[in-house]
Coordinates of C-alpha atoms and ligand atoms in Angstrom, one line a residue:
X56 CA 2.7 -26.7 55.3
X57 CA 6.5 -28.0 57.1
X58 CA 8.2 -26.7 53.8
X59 CA 5.8 -23.3 53.4
X60 CA 7.4 -22.4 57.5
X61 CA 10.7 -23.7 57.4
X62 CA 11.3 -21.3 54.4
X63 CA 9.8 -18.5 56.1
X64 CA 12.0 -19.5 59.4
X65 CA 15.0 -19.6 56.6
X66 CA 14.1 -16.1 55.6
X67 CA 13.2 -14.5 59.0
X68 CA 17.0 -15.8 60.1
X69 CA 18.4 -12.9 57.3
X70 CA 17.3 -10.8 59.3
X71 CA 18.8 -12.2 62.7
X72 CA 20.4 -9.0 64.7
X73 CA 23.8 -11.6 65.7
X74 CA 26.9 -8.8 65.8
X75 CA 28.4 -10.9 69.6
X76 CA 27.2 -14.6 69.3
X77 CA 26.8 -14.5 65.4
X78 CA 24.7 -17.6 65.7
X79 CA 21.5 -16.2 63.8
X80 CA 18.1 -17.9 64.3
X81 CA 14.8 -17.5 62.3
X82 CA 11.6 -18.7 63.2
X83 CA 7.8 -19.4 62.0
X84 CA 4.8 -20.2 63.6
X85 CA 1.5 -20.7 62.7
X86 CA -1.2 -19.9 64.0
X87 CA -4.7 -22.0 64.8
X88 CA -6.5 -19.5 62.3
X89 CA -3.8 -19.7 59.1
X90 CA -1.7 -17.2 59.6
X91 CA 1.8 -16.8 59.4
X92 CA 4.5 -15.2 61.7
X93 CA 8.1 -14.6 61.7
X94 CA 11.0 -13.7 64.0
X95 CA 14.7 -13.3 64.6
X96 CA 16.7 -13.0 67.5
X97 CA 17.7 -9.6 68.3
X98 CA 21.2 -8.6 70.7
X99 CA 22.1 -6.3 72.3
X100 CA 25.3 -5.0 74.0
X101 CA 24.2 -5.7 77.7
X102 CA 24.0 -9.1 76.8
X103 CA 20.7 -10.5 79.0
X104 CA 18.4 -7.8 77.3
X105 CA 18.5 -9.6 73.9
X106 CA 15.5 -12.2 72.8
X107 CA 15.4 -14.6 70.9
X108 CA 13.9 -15.1 67.9
X109 CA 10.8 -17.4 69.3
X110 CA 9.7 -15.0 71.6
X111 CA 10.1 -12.4 68.6
X112 CA 7.6 -13.7 66.2
X113 CA 5.1 -14.9 69.4
X114 CA 5.1 -11.3 70.8
X115 CA 4.8 -10.1 67.6
X116 CA 1.4 -12.8 66.9
X117 CA -0.6 -11.9 70.5
X118 CA 0.9 -7.8 69.8
X119 CA -1.1 -8.8 66.7
X120 CA -4.7 -10.3 68.8
X121 CA -3.3 -13.7 67.7
X122 CA -2.8 -16.6 71.2
X123 CA -3.9 -19.8 69.9
X124 CA -0.9 -21.7 67.5
X125 CA -0.5 -25.1 66.1
X126 CA 3.4 -25.4 64.7
X127 CA 6.8 -23.3 64.7
X128 CA 9.4 -23.9 62.6
X129 CA 13.5 -22.7 64.4
X130 CA 16.3 -22.4 62.0
X131 CA 19.6 -22.1 63.8
X132 CA 23.0 -21.5 62.2
X133 CA 24.9 -24.2 63.8
X134 CA 25.6 -28.0 62.4
X135 CA 23.3 -29.0 64.8
X136 CA 19.4 -28.8 65.1
X137 CA 18.7 -25.7 66.6
X138 CA 16.3 -26.3 70.2
X139 CA 14.4 -23.8 71.9
X140 CA 15.7 -22.8 75.1
X141 CA 14.6 -23.2 78.2
X142 CA 13.1 -19.4 78.7
X143 CA 11.3 -19.8 75.2
X144 CA 9.7 -22.9 76.0
X145 CA 8.2 -21.9 79.2
X146 CA 6.6 -19.0 76.8
X147 CA 5.4 -20.8 74.1
X148 CA 3.6 -23.6 76.6
X149 CA 1.8 -20.6 78.1
X150 CA 0.2 -20.1 74.4
X151 CA 0.4 -23.9 73.4
X152 CA -0.9 -27.2 74.3
X153 CA 1.2 -30.0 74.6
X154 CA 0.7 -31.3 71.3
X155 CA 1.9 -28.1 69.7
X156 CA 4.4 -29.1 66.7
X157 CA 7.9 -27.8 67.4
X158 CA 9.9 -28.2 63.9
X159 CA 13.4 -28.2 64.6
X160 CA 14.9 -27.4 60.7
X161 CA 18.7 -27.4 58.8
X162 CA 17.0 -26.1 55.5
X163 CA 13.6 -27.8 53.7
X164 CA 14.8 -31.4 53.4
X165 CA 16.1 -31.8 56.6
X166 CA 14.2 -31.4 59.8
X167 CA 13.0 -33.4 62.9
X168 CA 9.1 -32.3 64.5
X169 CA 8.6 -32.3 68.3
X170 CA 5.8 -32.1 70.6
X171 CA 5.4 -29.1 73.3
X172 CA 4.6 -31.6 76.4
X173 CA 7.9 -33.8 75.3
X174 CA 10.0 -30.8 75.5
X175 CA 8.9 -28.7 78.1
X176 CA 6.2 -31.7 80.3
X177 CA 4.9 -30.5 83.6
X178 CA 4.2 -27.2 82.5
X179 CA 4.2 -24.6 85.3
X180 CA 0.4 -23.0 84.8
X181 CA -1.3 -20.4 87.2
X182 CA -4.3 -21.3 85.5
X183 CA -4.3 -25.5 86.2
Ligands
LIG257 N1 18.7 -17.6 70.8 C1 17.5 -18.1 69.8 O1 17.1 -17.2 69.4 N2 16.9 -18.9 69.9 C2 16.4 -20.3 70.7 O2 15.9 -20.8 70.7 C3 18.4 -20.1 70.7 C4 18.8 -19.4 71.3 C5 19.5 -16.7 70.4 C6 19.5 -16.2 71.4 C7 21.1 -15.3 70.8 O3 21.1 -14.1 70.1 C8 22.1 -16.7 70.3 O4 20.6 -17.4 69.4 C9 22.9 -17.3 70.8 O5 22.3 -18.0 72.3

């Protein structure tokens, strides 16, 4: 499953629209029911309007009625693992529990598995 998610994230990265930063990101997120949604970053001439790959993939899923997730794979295009930005951590935390797995990958053979609770402890949550 990890390899499949990373492969799908790599495929999604090819669709990235990143003419400004040239930094392409692809992700694949797995729902609790076993469906995979992908996303890429979509930039804009008005820079802050752009959106990260993580929020694209999860928004596609939510719009499809999916709100429970178990794991996400993220592939950037730099030399280092692409860690999700702060805004995406908060976005993911809305739908994901502390044990949600965040896989940051360079390839199917080179990845690191982290957890939501590590990347964003003490999450702001109006429901608690
Ligand atoms: N980016 C993502 O898509 N996900 C992240 O977690 C970090 C940053 C995108 C936003 C922008 O299009 C480009 O990477 C450079 O910041």
